[in-house]
PDB file of C-alpha atoms and ligand atoms in Angstrom:
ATOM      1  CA  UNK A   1     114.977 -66.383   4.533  1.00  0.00           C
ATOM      2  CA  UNK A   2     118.217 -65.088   3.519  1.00  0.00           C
ATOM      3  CA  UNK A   3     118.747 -64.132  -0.621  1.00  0.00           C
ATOM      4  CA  UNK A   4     121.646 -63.004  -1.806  1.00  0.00           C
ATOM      5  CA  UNK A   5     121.767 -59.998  -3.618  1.00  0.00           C
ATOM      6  CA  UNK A   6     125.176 -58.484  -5.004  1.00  0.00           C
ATOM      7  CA  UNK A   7     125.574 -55.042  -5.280  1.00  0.00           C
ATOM      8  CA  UNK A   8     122.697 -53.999  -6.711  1.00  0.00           C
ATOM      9  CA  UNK A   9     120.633 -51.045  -4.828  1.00  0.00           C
ATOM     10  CA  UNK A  10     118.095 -49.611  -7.422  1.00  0.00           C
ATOM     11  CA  UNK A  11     116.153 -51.614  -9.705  1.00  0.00           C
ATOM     12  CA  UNK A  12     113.354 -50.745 -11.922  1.00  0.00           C
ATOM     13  CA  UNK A  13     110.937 -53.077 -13.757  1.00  0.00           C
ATOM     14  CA  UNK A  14     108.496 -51.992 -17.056  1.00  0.00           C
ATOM     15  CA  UNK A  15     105.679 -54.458 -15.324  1.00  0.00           C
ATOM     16  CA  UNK A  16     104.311 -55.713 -19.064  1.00  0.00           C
ATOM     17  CA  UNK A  17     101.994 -57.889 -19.821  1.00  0.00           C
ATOM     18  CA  UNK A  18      99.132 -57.682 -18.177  1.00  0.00           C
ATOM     19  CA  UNK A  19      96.336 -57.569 -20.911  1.00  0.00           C
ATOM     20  CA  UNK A  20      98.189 -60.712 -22.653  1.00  0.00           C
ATOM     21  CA  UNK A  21      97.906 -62.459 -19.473  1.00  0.00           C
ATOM     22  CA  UNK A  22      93.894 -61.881 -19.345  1.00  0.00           C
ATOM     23  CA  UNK A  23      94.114 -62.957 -23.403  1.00  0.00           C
ATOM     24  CA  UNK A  24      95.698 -66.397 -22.593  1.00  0.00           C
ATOM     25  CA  UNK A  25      93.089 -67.049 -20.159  1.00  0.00           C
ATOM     26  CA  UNK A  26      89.843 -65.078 -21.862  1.00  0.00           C
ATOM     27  CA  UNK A  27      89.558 -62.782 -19.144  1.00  0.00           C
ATOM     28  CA  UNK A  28      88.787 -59.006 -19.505  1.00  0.00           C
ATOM     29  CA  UNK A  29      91.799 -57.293 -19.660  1.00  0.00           C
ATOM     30  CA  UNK A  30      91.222 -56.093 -16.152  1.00  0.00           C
ATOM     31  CA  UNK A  31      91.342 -59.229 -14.509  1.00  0.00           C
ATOM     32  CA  UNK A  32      94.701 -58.722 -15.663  1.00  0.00           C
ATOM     33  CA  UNK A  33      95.455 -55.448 -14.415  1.00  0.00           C
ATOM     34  CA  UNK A  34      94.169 -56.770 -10.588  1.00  0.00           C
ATOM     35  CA  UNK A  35      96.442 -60.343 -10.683  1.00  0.00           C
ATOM     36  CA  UNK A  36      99.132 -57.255 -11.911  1.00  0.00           C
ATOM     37  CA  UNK A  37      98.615 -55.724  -8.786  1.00  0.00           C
ATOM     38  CA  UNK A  38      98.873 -59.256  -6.503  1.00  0.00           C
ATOM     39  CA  UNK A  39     102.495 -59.032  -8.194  1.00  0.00           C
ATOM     40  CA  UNK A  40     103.681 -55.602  -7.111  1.00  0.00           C
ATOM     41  CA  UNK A  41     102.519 -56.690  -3.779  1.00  0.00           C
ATOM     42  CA  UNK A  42     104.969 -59.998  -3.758  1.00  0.00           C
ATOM     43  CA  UNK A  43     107.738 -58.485  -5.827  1.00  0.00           C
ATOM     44  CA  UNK A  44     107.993 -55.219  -3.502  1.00  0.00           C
ATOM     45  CA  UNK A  45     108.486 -57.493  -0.378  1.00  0.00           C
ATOM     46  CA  UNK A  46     110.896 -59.730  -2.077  1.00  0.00           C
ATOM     47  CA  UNK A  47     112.611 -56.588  -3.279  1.00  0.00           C
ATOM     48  CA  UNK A  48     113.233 -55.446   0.672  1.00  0.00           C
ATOM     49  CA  UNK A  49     113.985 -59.260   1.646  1.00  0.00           C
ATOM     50  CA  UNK A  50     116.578 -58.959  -1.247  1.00  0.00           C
ATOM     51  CA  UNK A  51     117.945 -56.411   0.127  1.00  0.00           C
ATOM     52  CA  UNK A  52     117.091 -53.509  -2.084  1.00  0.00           C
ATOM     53  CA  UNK A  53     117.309 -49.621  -0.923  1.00  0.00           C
ATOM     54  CA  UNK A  54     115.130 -48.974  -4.198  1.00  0.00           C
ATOM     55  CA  UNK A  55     112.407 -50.310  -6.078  1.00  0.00           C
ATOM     56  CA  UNK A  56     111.154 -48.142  -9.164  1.00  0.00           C
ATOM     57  CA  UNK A  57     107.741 -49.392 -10.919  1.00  0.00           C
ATOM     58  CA  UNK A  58     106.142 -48.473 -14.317  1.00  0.00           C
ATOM     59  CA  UNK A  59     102.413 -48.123 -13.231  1.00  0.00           C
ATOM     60  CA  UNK A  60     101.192 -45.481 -15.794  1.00  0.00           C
ATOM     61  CA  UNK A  61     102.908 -43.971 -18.126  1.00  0.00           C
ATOM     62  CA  UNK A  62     101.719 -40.442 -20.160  1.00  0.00           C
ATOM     63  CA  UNK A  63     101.289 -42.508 -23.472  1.00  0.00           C
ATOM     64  CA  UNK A  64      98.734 -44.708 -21.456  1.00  0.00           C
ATOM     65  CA  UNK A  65      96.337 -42.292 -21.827  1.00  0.00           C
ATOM     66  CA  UNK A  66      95.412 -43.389 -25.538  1.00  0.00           C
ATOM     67  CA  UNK A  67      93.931 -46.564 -23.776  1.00  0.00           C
ATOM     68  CA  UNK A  68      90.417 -46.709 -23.789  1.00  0.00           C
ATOM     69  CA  UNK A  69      88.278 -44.334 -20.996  1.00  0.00           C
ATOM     70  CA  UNK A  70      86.995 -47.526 -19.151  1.00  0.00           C
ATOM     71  CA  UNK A  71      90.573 -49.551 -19.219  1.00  0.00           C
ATOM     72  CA  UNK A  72      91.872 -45.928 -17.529  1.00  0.00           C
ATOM     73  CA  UNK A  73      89.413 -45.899 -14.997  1.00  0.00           C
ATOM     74  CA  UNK A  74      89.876 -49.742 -14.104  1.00  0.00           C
ATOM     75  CA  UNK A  75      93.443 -48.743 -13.431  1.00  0.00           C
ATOM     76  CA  UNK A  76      93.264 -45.246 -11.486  1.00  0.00           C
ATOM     77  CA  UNK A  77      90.716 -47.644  -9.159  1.00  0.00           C
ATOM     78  CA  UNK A  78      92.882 -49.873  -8.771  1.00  0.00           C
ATOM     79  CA  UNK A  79      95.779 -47.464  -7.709  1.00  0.00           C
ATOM     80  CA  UNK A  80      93.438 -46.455  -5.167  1.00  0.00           C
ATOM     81  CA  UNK A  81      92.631 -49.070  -3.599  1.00  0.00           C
ATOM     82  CA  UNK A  82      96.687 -50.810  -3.622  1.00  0.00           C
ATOM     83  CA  UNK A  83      97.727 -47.293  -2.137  1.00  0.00           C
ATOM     84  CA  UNK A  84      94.966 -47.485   0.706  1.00  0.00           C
ATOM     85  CA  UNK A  85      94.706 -51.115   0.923  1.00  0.00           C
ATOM     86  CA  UNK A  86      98.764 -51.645   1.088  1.00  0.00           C
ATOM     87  CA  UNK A  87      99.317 -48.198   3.831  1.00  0.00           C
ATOM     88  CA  UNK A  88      99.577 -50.927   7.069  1.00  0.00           C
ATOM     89  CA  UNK A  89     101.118 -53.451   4.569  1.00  0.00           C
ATOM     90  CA  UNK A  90     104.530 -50.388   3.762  1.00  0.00           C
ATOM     91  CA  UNK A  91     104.462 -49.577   7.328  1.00  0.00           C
ATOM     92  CA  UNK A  92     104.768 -53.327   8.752  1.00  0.00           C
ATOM     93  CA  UNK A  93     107.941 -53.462   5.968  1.00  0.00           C
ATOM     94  CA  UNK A  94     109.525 -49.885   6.341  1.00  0.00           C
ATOM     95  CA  UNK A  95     108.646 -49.336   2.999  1.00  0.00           C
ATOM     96  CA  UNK A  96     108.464 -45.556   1.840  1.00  0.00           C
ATOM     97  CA  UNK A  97     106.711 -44.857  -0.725  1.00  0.00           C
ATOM     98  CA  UNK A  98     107.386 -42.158  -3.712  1.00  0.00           C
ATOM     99  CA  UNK A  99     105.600 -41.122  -6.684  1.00  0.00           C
ATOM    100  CA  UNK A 100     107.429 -39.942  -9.961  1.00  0.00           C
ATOM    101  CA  UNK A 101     105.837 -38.568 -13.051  1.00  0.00           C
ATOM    102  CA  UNK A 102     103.345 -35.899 -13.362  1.00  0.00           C
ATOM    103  CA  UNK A 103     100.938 -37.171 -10.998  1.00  0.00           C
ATOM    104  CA  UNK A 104      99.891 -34.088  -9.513  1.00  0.00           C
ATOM    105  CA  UNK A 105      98.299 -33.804 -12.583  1.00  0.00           C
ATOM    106  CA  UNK A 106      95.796 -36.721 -11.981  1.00  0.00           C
ATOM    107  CA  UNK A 107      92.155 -36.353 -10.431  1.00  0.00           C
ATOM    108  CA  UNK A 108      91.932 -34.592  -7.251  1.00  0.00           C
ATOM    109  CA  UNK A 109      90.871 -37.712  -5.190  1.00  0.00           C
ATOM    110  CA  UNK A 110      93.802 -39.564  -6.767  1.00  0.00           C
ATOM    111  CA  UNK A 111      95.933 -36.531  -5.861  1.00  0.00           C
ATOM    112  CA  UNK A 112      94.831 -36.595  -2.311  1.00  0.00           C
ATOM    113  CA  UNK A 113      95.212 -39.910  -1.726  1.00  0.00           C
ATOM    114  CA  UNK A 114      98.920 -40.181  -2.784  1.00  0.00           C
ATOM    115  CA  UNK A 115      99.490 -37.134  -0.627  1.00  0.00           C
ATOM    116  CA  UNK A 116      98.434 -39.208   2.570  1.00  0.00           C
ATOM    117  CA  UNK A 117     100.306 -41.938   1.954  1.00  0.00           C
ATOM    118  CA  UNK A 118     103.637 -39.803   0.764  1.00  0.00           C
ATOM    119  CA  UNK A 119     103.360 -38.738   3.752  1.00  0.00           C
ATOM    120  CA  UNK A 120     102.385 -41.848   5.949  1.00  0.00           C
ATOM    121  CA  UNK A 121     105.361 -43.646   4.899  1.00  0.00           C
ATOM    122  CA  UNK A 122     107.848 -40.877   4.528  1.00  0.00           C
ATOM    123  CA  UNK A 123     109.451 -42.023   8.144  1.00  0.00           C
ATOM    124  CA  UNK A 124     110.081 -45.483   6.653  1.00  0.00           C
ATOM    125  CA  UNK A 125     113.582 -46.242   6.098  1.00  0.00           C
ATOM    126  CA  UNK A 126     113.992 -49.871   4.344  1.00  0.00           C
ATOM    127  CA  UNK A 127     113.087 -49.704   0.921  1.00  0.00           C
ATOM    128  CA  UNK A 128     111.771 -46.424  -1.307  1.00  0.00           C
ATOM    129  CA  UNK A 129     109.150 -47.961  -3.520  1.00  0.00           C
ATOM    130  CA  UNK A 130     108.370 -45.255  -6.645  1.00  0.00           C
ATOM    131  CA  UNK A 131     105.595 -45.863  -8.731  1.00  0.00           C
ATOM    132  CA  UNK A 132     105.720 -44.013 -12.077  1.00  0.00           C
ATOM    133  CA  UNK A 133     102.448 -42.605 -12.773  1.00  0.00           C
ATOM    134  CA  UNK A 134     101.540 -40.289 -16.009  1.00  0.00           C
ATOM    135  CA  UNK A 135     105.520 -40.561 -15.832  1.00  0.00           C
ATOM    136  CA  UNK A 136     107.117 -39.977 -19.543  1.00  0.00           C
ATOM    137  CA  UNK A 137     110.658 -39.604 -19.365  1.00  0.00           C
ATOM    138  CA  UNK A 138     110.825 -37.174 -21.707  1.00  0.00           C
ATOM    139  CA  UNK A 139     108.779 -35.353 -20.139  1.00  0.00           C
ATOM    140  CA  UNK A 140     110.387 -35.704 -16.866  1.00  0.00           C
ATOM    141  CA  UNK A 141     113.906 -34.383 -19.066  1.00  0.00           C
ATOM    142  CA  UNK A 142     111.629 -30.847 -20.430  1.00  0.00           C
ATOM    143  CA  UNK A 143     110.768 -30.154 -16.793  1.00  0.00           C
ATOM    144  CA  UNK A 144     114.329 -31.023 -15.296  1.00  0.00           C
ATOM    145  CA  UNK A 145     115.875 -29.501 -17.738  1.00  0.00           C
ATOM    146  CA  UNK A 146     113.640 -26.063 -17.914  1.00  0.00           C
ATOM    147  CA  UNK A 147     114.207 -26.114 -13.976  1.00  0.00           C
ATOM    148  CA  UNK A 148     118.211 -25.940 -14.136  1.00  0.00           C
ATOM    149  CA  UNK A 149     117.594 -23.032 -16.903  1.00  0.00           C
ATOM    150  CA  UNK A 150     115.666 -20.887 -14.162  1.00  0.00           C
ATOM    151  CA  UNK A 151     118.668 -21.418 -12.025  1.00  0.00           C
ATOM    152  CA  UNK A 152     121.356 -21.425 -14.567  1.00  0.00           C
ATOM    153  CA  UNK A 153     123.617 -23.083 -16.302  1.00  0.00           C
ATOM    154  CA  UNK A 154     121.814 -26.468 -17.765  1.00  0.00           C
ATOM    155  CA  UNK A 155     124.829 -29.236 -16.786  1.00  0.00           C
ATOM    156  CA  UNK A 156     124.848 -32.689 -16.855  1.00  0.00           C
ATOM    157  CA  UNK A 157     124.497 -32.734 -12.673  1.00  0.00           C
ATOM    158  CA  UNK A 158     122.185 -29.601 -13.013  1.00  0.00           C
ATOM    159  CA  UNK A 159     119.406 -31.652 -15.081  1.00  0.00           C
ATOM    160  CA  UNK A 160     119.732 -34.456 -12.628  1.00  0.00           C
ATOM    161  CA  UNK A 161     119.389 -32.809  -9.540  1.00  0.00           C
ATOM    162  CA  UNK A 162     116.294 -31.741 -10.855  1.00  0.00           C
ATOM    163  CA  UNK A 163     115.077 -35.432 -12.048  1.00  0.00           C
ATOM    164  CA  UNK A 164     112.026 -36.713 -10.261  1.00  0.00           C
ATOM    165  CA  UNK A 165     114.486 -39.849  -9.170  1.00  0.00           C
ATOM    166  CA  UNK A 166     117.322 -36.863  -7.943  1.00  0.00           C
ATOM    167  CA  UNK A 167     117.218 -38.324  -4.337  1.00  0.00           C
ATOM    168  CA  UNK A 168     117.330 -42.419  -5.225  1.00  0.00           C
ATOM    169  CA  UNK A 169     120.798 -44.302  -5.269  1.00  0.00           C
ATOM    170  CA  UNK A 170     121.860 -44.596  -8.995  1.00  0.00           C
ATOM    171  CA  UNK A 171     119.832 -47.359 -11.152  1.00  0.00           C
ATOM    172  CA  UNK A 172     121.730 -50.639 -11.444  1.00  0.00           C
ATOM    173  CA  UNK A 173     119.223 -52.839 -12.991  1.00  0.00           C
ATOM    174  CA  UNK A 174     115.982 -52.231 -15.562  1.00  0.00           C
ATOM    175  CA  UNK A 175     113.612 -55.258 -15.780  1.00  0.00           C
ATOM    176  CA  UNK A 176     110.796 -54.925 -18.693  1.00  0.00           C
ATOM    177  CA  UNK A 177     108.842 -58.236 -18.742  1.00  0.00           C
ATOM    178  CA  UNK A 178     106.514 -59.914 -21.411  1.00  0.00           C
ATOM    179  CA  UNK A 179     108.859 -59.868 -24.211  1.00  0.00           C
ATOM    180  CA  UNK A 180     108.741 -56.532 -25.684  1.00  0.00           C
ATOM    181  CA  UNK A 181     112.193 -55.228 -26.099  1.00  0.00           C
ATOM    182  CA  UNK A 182     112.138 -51.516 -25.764  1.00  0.00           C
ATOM    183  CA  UNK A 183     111.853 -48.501 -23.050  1.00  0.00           C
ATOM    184  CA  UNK A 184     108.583 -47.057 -23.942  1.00  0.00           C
ATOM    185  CA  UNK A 185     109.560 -43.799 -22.547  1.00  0.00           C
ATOM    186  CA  UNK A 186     111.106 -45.007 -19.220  1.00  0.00           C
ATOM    187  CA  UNK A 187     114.268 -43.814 -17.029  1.00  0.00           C
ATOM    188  CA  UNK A 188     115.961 -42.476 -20.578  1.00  0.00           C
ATOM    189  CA  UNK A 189     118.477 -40.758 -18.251  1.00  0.00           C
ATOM    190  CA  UNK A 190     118.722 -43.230 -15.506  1.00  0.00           C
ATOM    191  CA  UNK A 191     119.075 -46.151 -17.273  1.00  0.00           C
ATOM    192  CA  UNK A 192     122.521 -44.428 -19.352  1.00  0.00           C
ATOM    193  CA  UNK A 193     124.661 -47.208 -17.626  1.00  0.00           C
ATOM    194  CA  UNK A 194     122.180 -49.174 -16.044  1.00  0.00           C
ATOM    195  CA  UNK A 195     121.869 -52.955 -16.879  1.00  0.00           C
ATOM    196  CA  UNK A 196     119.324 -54.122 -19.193  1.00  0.00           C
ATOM    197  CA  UNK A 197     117.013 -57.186 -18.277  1.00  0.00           C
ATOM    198  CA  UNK A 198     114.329 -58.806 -20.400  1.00  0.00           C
ATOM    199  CA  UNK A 199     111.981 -61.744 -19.600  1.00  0.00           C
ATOM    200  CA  UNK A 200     109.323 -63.301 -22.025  1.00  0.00           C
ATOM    201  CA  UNK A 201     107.109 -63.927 -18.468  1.00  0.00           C
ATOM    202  CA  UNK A 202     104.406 -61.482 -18.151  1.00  0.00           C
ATOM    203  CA  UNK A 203     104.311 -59.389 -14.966  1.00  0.00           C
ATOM    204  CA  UNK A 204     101.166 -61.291 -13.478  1.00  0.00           C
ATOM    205  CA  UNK A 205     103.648 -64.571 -13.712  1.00  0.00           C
ATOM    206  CA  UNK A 206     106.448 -62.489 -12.657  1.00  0.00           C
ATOM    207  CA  UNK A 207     107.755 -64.185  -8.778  1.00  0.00           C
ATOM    208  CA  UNK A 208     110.160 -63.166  -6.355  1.00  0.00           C
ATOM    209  CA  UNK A 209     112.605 -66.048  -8.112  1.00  0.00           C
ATOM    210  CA  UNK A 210     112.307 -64.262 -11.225  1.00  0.00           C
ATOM    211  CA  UNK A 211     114.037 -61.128  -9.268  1.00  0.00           C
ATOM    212  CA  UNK A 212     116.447 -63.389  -7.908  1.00  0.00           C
ATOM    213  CA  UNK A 213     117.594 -64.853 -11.401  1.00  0.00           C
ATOM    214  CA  UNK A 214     117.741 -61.312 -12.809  1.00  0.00           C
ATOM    215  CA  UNK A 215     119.902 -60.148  -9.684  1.00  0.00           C
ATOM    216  CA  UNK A 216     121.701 -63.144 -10.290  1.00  0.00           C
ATOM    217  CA  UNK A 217     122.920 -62.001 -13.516  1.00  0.00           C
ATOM    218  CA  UNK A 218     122.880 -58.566 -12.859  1.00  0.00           C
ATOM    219  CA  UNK A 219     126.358 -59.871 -10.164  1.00  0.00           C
ATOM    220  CA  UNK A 220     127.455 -61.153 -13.174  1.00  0.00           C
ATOM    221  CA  UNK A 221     127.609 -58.338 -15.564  1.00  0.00           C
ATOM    222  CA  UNK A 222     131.168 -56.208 -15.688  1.00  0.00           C
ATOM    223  CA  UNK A 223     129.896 -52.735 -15.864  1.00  0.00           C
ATOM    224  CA  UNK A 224     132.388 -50.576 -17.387  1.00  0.00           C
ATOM    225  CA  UNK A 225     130.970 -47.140 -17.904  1.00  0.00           C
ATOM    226  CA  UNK A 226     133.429 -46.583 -20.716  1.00  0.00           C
ATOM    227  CA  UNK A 227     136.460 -47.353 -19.020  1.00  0.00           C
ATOM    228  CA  UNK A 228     138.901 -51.008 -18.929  1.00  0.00           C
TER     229      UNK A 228
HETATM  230  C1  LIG B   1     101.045 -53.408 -18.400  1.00  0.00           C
HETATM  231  O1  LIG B   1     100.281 -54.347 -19.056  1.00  0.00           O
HETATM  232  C2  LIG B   1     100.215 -52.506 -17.525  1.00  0.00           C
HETATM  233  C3  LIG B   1     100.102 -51.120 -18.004  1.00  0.00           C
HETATM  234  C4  LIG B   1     100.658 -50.647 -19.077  1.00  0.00           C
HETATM  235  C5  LIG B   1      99.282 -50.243 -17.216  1.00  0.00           C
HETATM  236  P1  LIG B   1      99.563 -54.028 -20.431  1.00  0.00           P
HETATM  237  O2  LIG B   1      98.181 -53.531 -20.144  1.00  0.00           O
HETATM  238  O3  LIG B   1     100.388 -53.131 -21.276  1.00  0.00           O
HETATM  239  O4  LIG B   1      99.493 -55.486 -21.051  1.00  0.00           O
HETATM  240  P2  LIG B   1      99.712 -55.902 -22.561  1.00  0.00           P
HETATM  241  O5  LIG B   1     101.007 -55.302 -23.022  1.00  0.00           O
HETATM  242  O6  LIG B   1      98.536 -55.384 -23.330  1.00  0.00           O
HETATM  243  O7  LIG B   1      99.750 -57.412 -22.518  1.00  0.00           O
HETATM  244  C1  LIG B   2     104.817 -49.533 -20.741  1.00  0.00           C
HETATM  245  O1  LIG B   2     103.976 -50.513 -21.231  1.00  0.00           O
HETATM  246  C2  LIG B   2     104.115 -48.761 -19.670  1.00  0.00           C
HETATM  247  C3  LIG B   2     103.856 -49.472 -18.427  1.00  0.00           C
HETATM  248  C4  LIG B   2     104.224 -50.694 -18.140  1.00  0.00           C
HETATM  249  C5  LIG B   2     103.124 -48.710 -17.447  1.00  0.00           C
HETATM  250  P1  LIG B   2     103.084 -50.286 -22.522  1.00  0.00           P
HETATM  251  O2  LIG B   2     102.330 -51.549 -22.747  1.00  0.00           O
HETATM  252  O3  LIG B   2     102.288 -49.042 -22.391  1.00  0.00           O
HETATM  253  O4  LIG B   2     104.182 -50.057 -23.651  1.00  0.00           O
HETATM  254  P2  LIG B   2     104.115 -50.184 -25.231  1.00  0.00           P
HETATM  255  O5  LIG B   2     102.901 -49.414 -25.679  1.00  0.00           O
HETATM  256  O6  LIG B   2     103.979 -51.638 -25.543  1.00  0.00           O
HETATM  257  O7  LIG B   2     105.404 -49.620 -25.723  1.00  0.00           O
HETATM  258 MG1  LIG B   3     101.808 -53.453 -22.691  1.00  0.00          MG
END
């Protein structure tokens, strides 16, 4: 299958939606969370068939935390069990996976986990697929930015070497689905001059031909950067 894909290398998507899904259907919110988790799986393959170098996904973010104990724990398991059920699944598509945020913060078994697979994948070449977990942005700025003090001057290019996305191509697109219109605390730097994308579907609906029509007008968007 060939899909066209113009000039876009890094995308990132705010994966919304999930507990409204459940809602609609009177599931528990964490029936949600797993048909959530079906989607990653079909939207990061589409992302490589599309040609992406760069896939960046809101899993977690350090606000999530106010969620209730047992809706946490529904979703650290079921981090575990996409990282070790998906390892054969990144290798069979040269997927290499990355995890921004303060993750090394998370439970030791989480911690572990993540480690193996960082560094099952890190040969892989196709796509980088980073998952933001207990990833704030502004947090992500205080620790960039208190890392370029220790070394200096803190510059524009000094507080993004130091950004937990400092290796990925630059962001061209940001996706949030389900509606909301907002960042909730995602990519503040990145997403400067990146395109903005929002969907009413909610990420469980959320199919490869939804990336394709937001691609689709992402080639159609003059970017400008401040310039003519
Ligand atoms: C997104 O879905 C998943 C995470 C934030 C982990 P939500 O759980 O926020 O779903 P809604 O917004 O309540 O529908
Ligand atoms: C953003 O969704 C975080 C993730 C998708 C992981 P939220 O559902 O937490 O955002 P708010 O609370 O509606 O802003
Ligand atoms: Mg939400």
């Amino acid at each position: 299958m060939t899909i066209q894909n113009q000039g876009a290398r890094h995308v990132a998507i705010i994966m919304d939606g999930n507990g409204r899904w459940a809602k609609k259907r009177l599931l528990p919110r964490v029936a949600g969370h797993k048909a959530g988790v079906e989607a990653v799986r079909t939207i990061v393959r589409a992302a490589g068939d599309m040609g992406l170098e760069a896939l960046t996904l809101y899993a977690f973010s350090s606000e999530n935390w106010k969620r209730p104990e047992d809706e946490i724990n529904d979703l650290m398991g079921l981090m575990k069990r996409f990282i070790l059920s998906d390892l054969d699944e990144f290798a069979a598509n040269d997927v290499k996976l990355k995890v921004i945020g303060d993750w090394r913060a998370l439970a030791p078994d989480v911690v572990a986990l993540i480690d193996k697979a960082l560094e099952r994948t890190s040969g892989n070449k196709r796509t980088t697929l980073a998952v933001a977990l207990n990833y704030g942005a502004q947090d992500e700025l205080v620790r960039a930015a208190t890392a370029a003090a220790s070394e200096g001057a803190i510059t524009a290019e000094a507080i993004e070497a130091h950004l937990d996305t400092a290796d990925m191509p630059p962001l061209d697109l940001l996706i949030r689905t389900s509606g909301e219109v907002r960042l909730s605390n995602f990519l503040l730097w990145q997403s400067a001059y990146a395109e903005l994308y929002f969907t009413d579907k909610l990420w469980p609906d959320f199919a490869p031909a939804d990336l394709q029509a937001a691609l689709d007008q992402f080639a159609r968007r003059e970017r400008r950067y401040g310039g003519l």
